[in-house]
């Protein structure tokens, strides 16, 4: 297959691009700054553009068998988020169908689901609590609801599926690759190597998943005949930020840092997502232990370079 990937040089996208190519497909990767990623350019065709440049998108999508939409269009207000992300997704969705693309995978977020309810799975009602979550939820609705053209009653033939990542982290796969932008791993590493207190909220954590792990779900879904499905993409275990800090202290034993907890009266029992669907459908289940340890080590090494 020839696969068009938006956001294919980002935190998740670089690993998805690699997985697509390693599975024998041809990848065309959209990037705003393709010249910054020569290593990915050796694996895939890099093209320059933004997801809001619709005529350009239409040219790039021509001749492609599948589209994987990962790129995020950001905005600080409801209308700018609508125009930069949801409208861009809907336009790419229609462009892809009109071009004869057979498969479309949309990257949403657990933020679309909003309020945490223990045991939530893909059947939970979306109750977003911020603009970002509302944007993702709205885009999901268009992806799933785009089954027919009104006026001529033409059915949509393109298979459309959704992946909802949770907290996803990554080490760069290349020297010029991308990494997770969240500062918490970096802050813990900086505190540990400088023997400063590691300040954390008690019982804070999540079901971490690495970009390399989540890329396996994209690859499996791309090669499947699934249609109209949603998949939560998170680890199968809860890991606390204090667990992250303890691993960092283990990896840098000369540190004199101590973990200092802020008590917000959070429950010691974590609220968990149910991620059994990707295991049932594709045999995928991740505890992320090795990848987390590698990522913590990478952050410590980077902090030592900055010291």
mmCIF file of C-alpha atoms in Angstrom:
data_model
loop_
_atom_site.group_PDB
_atom_site.id
_atom_site.type_symbol
_atom_site.label_atom_id
_atom_site.label_comp_id
_atom_site.label_asym_id
_atom_site.label_seq_id
_atom_site.Cartn_x
_atom_site.Cartn_y
_atom_site.Cartn_z
ATOM 1 C CA UNK A 1 0.000 0.000 0.000
ATOM 2 C CA UNK A 2 0.933 3.611 -0.499
ATOM 3 C CA UNK A 3 0.176 5.422 2.757
ATOM 4 C CA UNK A 4 -0.087 9.183 3.313
ATOM 5 C CA UNK A 5 0.793 10.133 6.902
ATOM 6 C CA UNK A 6 0.235 13.543 8.482
ATOM 7 C CA UNK A 7 2.383 14.266 11.506
ATOM 8 C CA UNK A 8 4.703 11.465 10.488
ATOM 9 C CA UNK A 9 7.790 13.182 11.903
ATOM 10 C CA UNK A 10 6.344 13.822 15.380
ATOM 11 C CA UNK A 11 6.459 11.976 18.691
ATOM 12 C CA UNK A 12 4.048 9.213 17.627
ATOM 13 C CA UNK A 13 4.265 9.688 13.880
ATOM 14 C CA UNK A 14 7.959 8.920 13.445
ATOM 15 C CA UNK A 15 7.432 5.450 14.912
ATOM 16 C CA UNK A 16 4.257 4.936 12.884
ATOM 17 C CA UNK A 17 6.175 5.867 9.732
ATOM 18 C CA UNK A 18 8.883 3.345 10.577
ATOM 19 C CA UNK A 19 6.313 0.617 11.325
ATOM 20 C CA UNK A 20 4.469 1.266 8.047
ATOM 21 C CA UNK A 21 7.693 1.067 6.031
ATOM 22 C CA UNK A 22 8.958 -2.000 7.920
ATOM 23 C CA UNK A 23 5.686 -3.751 7.059
ATOM 24 C CA UNK A 24 6.468 -3.319 3.363
ATOM 25 C CA UNK A 25 4.357 -0.261 2.578
ATOM 26 C CA UNK A 26 5.361 2.981 0.888
ATOM 27 C CA UNK A 27 4.993 6.070 3.073
ATOM 28 C CA UNK A 28 4.437 9.668 2.018
ATOM 29 C CA UNK A 29 4.932 11.855 5.100
ATOM 30 C CA UNK A 30 3.644 15.407 5.492
ATOM 31 C CA UNK A 31 5.886 17.727 7.502
ATOM 32 C CA UNK A 32 6.016 21.484 7.941
ATOM 33 C CA UNK A 33 9.821 21.269 8.070
ATOM 34 C CA UNK A 34 10.898 18.128 6.187
ATOM 35 C CA UNK A 35 14.502 19.351 5.938
ATOM 36 C CA UNK A 36 14.859 18.786 9.716
ATOM 37 C CA UNK A 37 14.339 15.012 9.400
ATOM 38 C CA UNK A 38 16.862 13.581 6.906
ATOM 39 C CA UNK A 39 16.857 10.186 8.649
ATOM 40 C CA UNK A 40 13.109 9.741 8.105
ATOM 41 C CA UNK A 41 13.622 11.032 4.562
ATOM 42 C CA UNK A 42 15.788 7.965 3.919
ATOM 43 C CA UNK A 43 12.849 5.695 4.863
ATOM 44 C CA UNK A 44 9.895 7.575 3.386
ATOM 45 C CA UNK A 45 9.047 10.360 0.971
ATOM 46 C CA UNK A 46 8.854 13.638 2.886
ATOM 47 C CA UNK A 47 6.595 16.381 1.535
ATOM 48 C CA UNK A 48 6.200 19.923 2.841
ATOM 49 C CA UNK A 49 2.888 21.420 3.894
ATOM 50 C CA UNK A 50 0.219 22.034 6.515
ATOM 51 C CA UNK A 51 -2.998 20.106 7.097
ATOM 52 C CA UNK A 52 -4.973 23.293 6.385
ATOM 53 C CA UNK A 53 -3.578 23.539 2.827
ATOM 54 C CA UNK A 54 -6.386 21.543 1.255
ATOM 55 C CA UNK A 55 -5.416 21.795 -2.423
ATOM 56 C CA UNK A 56 -1.951 20.579 -1.484
ATOM 57 C CA UNK A 57 -3.457 17.732 0.554
ATOM 58 C CA UNK A 58 -5.532 16.696 -2.422
ATOM 59 C CA UNK A 59 -2.405 16.486 -4.586
ATOM 60 C CA UNK A 60 -0.507 14.437 -2.014
ATOM 61 C CA UNK A 61 -3.361 12.011 -1.373
ATOM 62 C CA UNK A 62 -3.799 11.136 -5.052
ATOM 63 C CA UNK A 63 -2.744 7.573 -5.718
ATOM 64 C CA UNK A 64 -2.612 6.632 -2.031
ATOM 65 C CA UNK A 65 -4.360 3.541 -0.691
ATOM 66 C CA UNK A 66 -4.541 4.698 2.923
ATOM 67 C CA UNK A 67 -4.306 7.852 5.025
ATOM 68 C CA UNK A 68 -3.096 7.970 8.633
ATOM 69 C CA UNK A 69 -3.939 11.335 10.164
ATOM 70 C CA UNK A 70 -1.800 12.074 13.254
ATOM 71 C CA UNK A 71 -1.026 15.795 12.935
ATOM 72 C CA UNK A 72 -2.681 18.187 15.378
ATOM 73 C CA UNK A 73 -3.871 21.630 14.341
ATOM 74 C CA UNK A 74 -3.743 23.808 17.452
ATOM 75 C CA UNK A 75 -5.621 26.916 18.588
ATOM 76 C CA UNK A 76 -6.211 28.792 21.814
ATOM 77 C CA UNK A 77 -9.923 29.454 21.358
ATOM 78 C CA UNK A 78 -12.878 27.272 20.281
ATOM 79 C CA UNK A 79 -13.086 28.729 16.758
ATOM 80 C CA UNK A 80 -9.352 28.457 16.047
ATOM 81 C CA UNK A 81 -9.329 24.849 17.282
ATOM 82 C CA UNK A 82 -12.367 24.136 15.122
ATOM 83 C CA UNK A 83 -10.756 25.600 12.014
ATOM 84 C CA UNK A 84 -7.210 24.333 12.556
ATOM 85 C CA UNK A 85 -8.020 20.803 13.662
ATOM 86 C CA UNK A 86 -11.613 19.589 13.261
ATOM 87 C CA UNK A 87 -12.199 21.364 9.945
ATOM 88 C CA UNK A 88 -8.810 20.155 8.705
ATOM 89 C CA UNK A 89 -9.695 16.586 9.664
ATOM 90 C CA UNK A 90 -13.080 16.759 7.936
ATOM 91 C CA UNK A 91 -11.543 18.215 4.794
ATOM 92 C CA UNK A 92 -8.856 15.513 4.704
ATOM 93 C CA UNK A 93 -11.533 12.886 5.273
ATOM 94 C CA UNK A 94 -13.536 14.092 2.262
ATOM 95 C CA UNK A 95 -10.411 14.588 0.124
ATOM 96 C CA UNK A 96 -9.368 11.009 0.875
ATOM 97 C CA UNK A 97 -12.737 9.496 -0.005
ATOM 98 C CA UNK A 98 -12.961 11.456 -3.249
ATOM 99 C CA UNK A 99 -9.421 10.311 -4.165
ATOM 100 C CA UNK A 100 -10.448 6.684 -3.791
ATOM 101 C CA UNK A 101 -8.454 6.020 -0.623
ATOM 102 C CA UNK A 102 -9.458 2.684 0.875
ATOM 103 C CA UNK A 103 -8.530 3.223 4.546
ATOM 104 C CA UNK A 104 -8.460 6.224 6.874
ATOM 105 C CA UNK A 105 -7.075 6.095 10.437
ATOM 106 C CA UNK A 106 -7.750 9.112 12.623
ATOM 107 C CA UNK A 107 -5.670 9.895 15.716
ATOM 108 C CA UNK A 108 -7.911 11.126 18.496
ATOM 109 C CA UNK A 109 -7.121 11.195 22.235
ATOM 110 C CA UNK A 110 -8.472 9.920 25.520
ATOM 111 C CA UNK A 111 -9.243 13.625 26.090
ATOM 112 C CA UNK A 112 -12.271 13.109 23.821
ATOM 113 C CA UNK A 113 -13.750 10.924 26.575
ATOM 114 C CA UNK A 114 -13.319 13.616 29.218
ATOM 115 C CA UNK A 115 -14.351 12.832 32.770
ATOM 116 C CA UNK A 116 -12.547 9.754 34.059
ATOM 117 C CA UNK A 117 -14.801 6.870 34.999
ATOM 118 C CA UNK A 118 -13.200 3.656 36.177
ATOM 119 C CA UNK A 119 -13.188 0.887 33.596
ATOM 120 C CA UNK A 120 -13.998 3.165 30.654
ATOM 121 C CA UNK A 121 -13.629 1.441 27.306
ATOM 122 C CA UNK A 122 -14.426 2.374 23.726
ATOM 123 C CA UNK A 123 -18.183 2.251 24.411
ATOM 124 C CA UNK A 124 -18.098 5.046 27.030
ATOM 125 C CA UNK A 125 -19.979 8.256 26.228
ATOM 126 C CA UNK A 126 -17.657 11.161 25.414
ATOM 127 C CA UNK A 127 -17.886 13.935 28.029
ATOM 128 C CA UNK A 128 -15.006 16.273 27.117
ATOM 129 C CA UNK A 129 -13.938 18.835 29.697
ATOM 130 C CA UNK A 130 -11.791 21.181 27.572
ATOM 131 C CA UNK A 131 -11.501 22.595 24.044
ATOM 132 C CA UNK A 132 -8.917 20.015 23.026
ATOM 133 C CA UNK A 133 -11.157 17.135 24.080
ATOM 134 C CA UNK A 134 -14.151 18.748 22.367
ATOM 135 C CA UNK A 135 -12.133 19.110 19.172
ATOM 136 C CA UNK A 136 -11.139 15.456 19.186
ATOM 137 C CA UNK A 137 -14.643 14.273 20.049
ATOM 138 C CA UNK A 138 -16.148 16.353 17.227
ATOM 139 C CA UNK A 139 -13.618 14.998 14.743
ATOM 140 C CA UNK A 140 -14.387 11.438 15.850
ATOM 141 C CA UNK A 141 -18.075 12.043 15.176
ATOM 142 C CA UNK A 142 -17.338 13.160 11.608
ATOM 143 C CA UNK A 143 -15.022 10.207 10.983
ATOM 144 C CA UNK A 144 -17.642 7.702 12.145
ATOM 145 C CA UNK A 145 -20.642 9.519 10.677
ATOM 146 C CA UNK A 146 -19.224 10.034 7.198
ATOM 147 C CA UNK A 147 -21.046 7.095 5.650
ATOM 148 C CA UNK A 148 -23.004 8.759 2.869
ATOM 149 C CA UNK A 149 -23.024 11.829 0.648
ATOM 150 C CA UNK A 150 -26.285 13.741 0.872
ATOM 151 C CA UNK A 151 -27.991 14.757 -2.356
ATOM 152 C CA UNK A 152 -26.897 11.814 -4.468
ATOM 153 C CA UNK A 153 -27.279 9.180 -1.725
ATOM 154 C CA UNK A 154 -23.831 7.813 -2.541
ATOM 155 C CA UNK A 155 -22.359 5.498 0.076
ATOM 156 C CA UNK A 156 -18.822 6.090 1.363
ATOM 157 C CA UNK A 157 -16.602 3.087 0.609
ATOM 158 C CA UNK A 158 -13.532 4.151 2.593
ATOM 159 C CA UNK A 159 -12.938 2.228 5.837
ATOM 160 C CA UNK A 160 -12.613 4.684 8.732
ATOM 161 C CA UNK A 161 -11.152 3.856 12.150
ATOM 162 C CA UNK A 162 -9.992 5.778 15.218
ATOM 163 C CA UNK A 163 -7.102 5.375 17.646
ATOM 164 C CA UNK A 164 -7.263 7.159 21.005
ATOM 165 C CA UNK A 165 -3.770 7.428 22.529
ATOM 166 C CA UNK A 166 -3.289 8.103 26.210
ATOM 167 C CA UNK A 167 -0.015 9.439 27.626
ATOM 168 C CA UNK A 168 2.534 8.589 24.935
ATOM 169 C CA UNK A 169 6.272 9.152 25.292
ATOM 170 C CA UNK A 170 9.294 8.412 23.132
ATOM 171 C CA UNK A 171 13.017 8.555 22.696
ATOM 172 C CA UNK A 172 14.104 9.858 19.285
ATOM 173 C CA UNK A 173 14.663 6.874 16.954
ATOM 174 C CA UNK A 174 17.326 8.910 15.143
ATOM 175 C CA UNK A 175 19.676 11.735 16.075
ATOM 176 C CA UNK A 176 17.321 14.102 14.249
ATOM 177 C CA UNK A 177 14.149 12.488 15.586
ATOM 178 C CA UNK A 178 11.442 13.901 17.845
ATOM 179 C CA UNK A 179 10.780 13.236 21.513
ATOM 180 C CA UNK A 180 7.881 13.711 23.898
ATOM 181 C CA UNK A 181 7.487 17.412 24.695
ATOM 182 C CA UNK A 182 6.054 16.874 28.202
ATOM 183 C CA UNK A 183 8.513 18.324 30.713
ATOM 184 C CA UNK A 184 7.809 15.973 33.644
ATOM 185 C CA UNK A 185 10.332 13.304 32.665
ATOM 186 C CA UNK A 186 12.917 16.031 32.071
ATOM 187 C CA UNK A 187 12.143 17.774 35.378
ATOM 188 C CA UNK A 188 12.530 14.529 37.336
ATOM 189 C CA UNK A 189 15.857 13.821 35.624
ATOM 190 C CA UNK A 190 17.113 17.358 36.294
ATOM 191 C CA UNK A 191 16.145 17.129 39.972
ATOM 192 C CA UNK A 192 17.786 13.727 40.404
ATOM 193 C CA UNK A 193 21.153 14.586 38.866
ATOM 194 C CA UNK A 194 21.286 17.852 40.828
ATOM 195 C CA UNK A 195 20.216 16.200 44.115
ATOM 196 C CA UNK A 196 17.183 18.444 44.402
ATOM 197 C CA UNK A 197 13.779 17.397 45.790
ATOM 198 C CA UNK A 198 11.506 15.629 43.313
ATOM 199 C CA UNK A 199 8.136 17.296 43.826
ATOM 200 C CA UNK A 200 5.163 15.113 42.890
ATOM 201 C CA UNK A 201 1.450 14.858 43.529
ATOM 202 C CA UNK A 202 0.674 11.821 45.644
ATOM 203 C CA UNK A 203 -0.924 8.960 43.676
ATOM 204 C CA UNK A 204 -0.483 10.764 40.350
ATOM 205 C CA UNK A 205 0.237 8.541 37.347
ATOM 206 C CA UNK A 206 -1.249 6.960 34.252
ATOM 207 C CA UNK A 207 -1.197 3.977 31.880
ATOM 208 C CA UNK A 208 1.919 4.953 29.944
ATOM 209 C CA UNK A 209 2.516 3.695 26.417
ATOM 210 C CA UNK A 210 5.579 4.321 24.243
ATOM 211 C CA UNK A 211 5.444 5.535 20.670
ATOM 212 C CA UNK A 212 7.094 2.313 19.560
ATOM 213 C CA UNK A 213 4.348 0.309 21.245
ATOM 214 C CA UNK A 214 1.476 2.398 19.918
ATOM 215 C CA UNK A 215 2.922 2.184 16.401
ATOM 216 C CA UNK A 216 2.219 -1.544 16.506
ATOM 217 C CA UNK A 217 -1.492 -0.800 16.853
ATOM 218 C CA UNK A 218 -1.426 1.524 13.843
ATOM 219 C CA UNK A 219 0.340 -1.124 11.783
ATOM 220 C CA UNK A 220 -2.112 -3.863 12.784
ATOM 221 C CA UNK A 221 -5.136 -1.662 12.139
ATOM 222 C CA UNK A 222 -3.774 -0.521 8.770
ATOM 223 C CA UNK A 223 -3.391 -4.113 7.594
ATOM 224 C CA UNK A 224 -6.840 -5.150 8.879
ATOM 225 C CA UNK A 225 -10.302 -4.936 7.346
ATOM 226 C CA UNK A 226 -11.763 -3.150 10.377
ATOM 227 C CA UNK A 227 -14.267 -0.378 9.736
ATOM 228 C CA UNK A 228 -15.927 2.097 12.085
ATOM 229 C CA UNK A 229 -13.904 0.957 15.102
ATOM 230 C CA UNK A 230 -12.337 2.886 17.983
ATOM 231 C CA UNK A 231 -9.277 1.646 19.855
ATOM 232 C CA UNK A 232 -7.946 2.942 23.151
ATOM 233 C CA UNK A 233 -4.143 2.918 23.089
ATOM 234 C CA UNK A 234 -2.669 2.835 26.577
ATOM 235 C CA UNK A 235 -0.565 0.541 28.692
ATOM 236 C CA UNK A 236 -2.280 -2.220 30.620
ATOM 237 C CA UNK A 237 -0.868 -1.155 34.008
ATOM 238 C CA UNK A 238 -0.919 2.038 36.064
ATOM 239 C CA UNK A 239 2.489 3.566 36.743
ATOM 240 C CA UNK A 240 2.865 6.381 39.253
ATOM 241 C CA UNK A 241 5.148 9.348 38.739
ATOM 242 C CA UNK A 242 6.808 8.299 41.966
ATOM 243 C CA UNK A 243 7.639 4.984 40.266
ATOM 244 C CA UNK A 244 9.303 7.021 37.507
ATOM 245 C CA UNK A 245 11.270 8.984 40.109
ATOM 246 C CA UNK A 246 12.348 5.808 41.923
ATOM 247 C CA UNK A 247 13.682 4.331 38.682
ATOM 248 C CA UNK A 248 15.575 7.593 38.011
ATOM 249 C CA UNK A 249 17.127 7.417 41.488
ATOM 250 C CA UNK A 250 18.080 3.790 40.870
ATOM 251 C CA UNK A 251 19.714 4.704 37.563
ATOM 252 C CA UNK A 252 21.615 7.611 39.154
ATOM 253 C CA UNK A 253 22.529 6.217 42.601
ATOM 254 C CA UNK A 254 24.844 9.103 43.542
ATOM 255 C CA UNK A 255 21.817 11.400 43.804
ATOM 256 C CA UNK A 256 20.782 12.713 47.207
ATOM 257 C CA UNK A 257 17.289 13.601 46.008
ATOM 258 C CA UNK A 258 14.177 12.719 47.955
ATOM 259 C CA UNK A 259 10.617 12.470 46.686
ATOM 260 C CA UNK A 260 8.351 15.126 48.185
ATOM 261 C CA UNK A 261 4.616 14.518 47.862
ATOM 262 C CA UNK A 262 1.872 17.089 47.582
ATOM 263 C CA UNK A 263 -1.316 15.642 49.053
ATOM 264 C CA UNK A 264 -4.436 16.621 47.097
ATOM 265 C CA UNK A 265 -6.549 13.920 48.753
ATOM 266 C CA UNK A 266 -6.449 11.743 45.648
ATOM 267 C CA UNK A 267 -7.407 8.124 46.075
ATOM 268 C CA UNK A 268 -4.651 5.533 46.316
ATOM 269 C CA UNK A 269 -6.759 3.330 44.017
ATOM 270 C CA UNK A 270 -6.145 4.418 40.397
ATOM 271 C CA UNK A 271 -8.951 5.018 37.911
ATOM 272 C CA UNK A 272 -8.156 2.860 34.890
ATOM 273 C CA UNK A 273 -9.109 2.629 31.239
ATOM 274 C CA UNK A 274 -10.084 -0.789 29.932
ATOM 275 C CA UNK A 275 -7.685 -1.547 27.064
ATOM 276 C CA UNK A 276 -8.754 -5.122 26.357
ATOM 277 C CA UNK A 277 -10.143 -4.377 22.881
ATOM 278 C CA UNK A 278 -6.773 -4.049 21.154
ATOM 279 C CA UNK A 279 -5.716 -7.262 22.864
ATOM 280 C CA UNK A 280 -8.870 -9.089 21.738
ATOM 281 C CA UNK A 281 -8.649 -7.856 18.144
ATOM 282 C CA UNK A 282 -4.894 -7.731 17.574
ATOM 283 C CA UNK A 283 -3.208 -9.550 20.450
ATOM 284 C CA UNK A 284 -1.572 -6.321 21.660
ATOM 285 C CA UNK A 285 -0.990 -5.596 25.350
ATOM 286 C CA UNK A 286 1.756 -3.379 26.776
ATOM 287 C CA UNK A 287 3.085 -2.837 30.293
ATOM 288 C CA UNK A 288 5.736 -0.434 28.919
ATOM 289 C CA UNK A 289 8.252 -1.364 31.637
ATOM 290 C CA UNK A 290 11.323 -1.684 29.411
ATOM 291 C CA UNK A 291 10.492 1.318 27.234
ATOM 292 C CA UNK A 292 9.795 3.462 30.315
ATOM 293 C CA UNK A 293 13.130 2.541 31.831
ATOM 294 C CA UNK A 294 14.896 3.329 28.546
ATOM 295 C CA UNK A 295 13.103 6.700 28.384
ATOM 296 C CA UNK A 296 14.054 7.604 31.951
ATOM 297 C CA UNK A 297 17.677 6.681 31.202
ATOM 298 C CA UNK A 298 17.591 8.797 28.044
ATOM 299 C CA UNK A 299 16.285 11.780 30.027
ATOM 300 C CA UNK A 300 19.025 11.363 32.632
ATOM 301 C CA UNK A 301 21.666 11.211 29.889
ATOM 302 C CA UNK A 302 20.226 14.355 28.308
ATOM 303 C CA UNK A 303 20.161 16.131 31.681
ATOM 304 C CA UNK A 304 23.808 15.222 32.255
ATOM 305 C CA UNK A 305 24.705 16.757 28.873
ATOM 306 C CA UNK A 306 23.032 20.003 29.936
ATOM 307 C CA UNK A 307 24.713 20.086 33.336
#
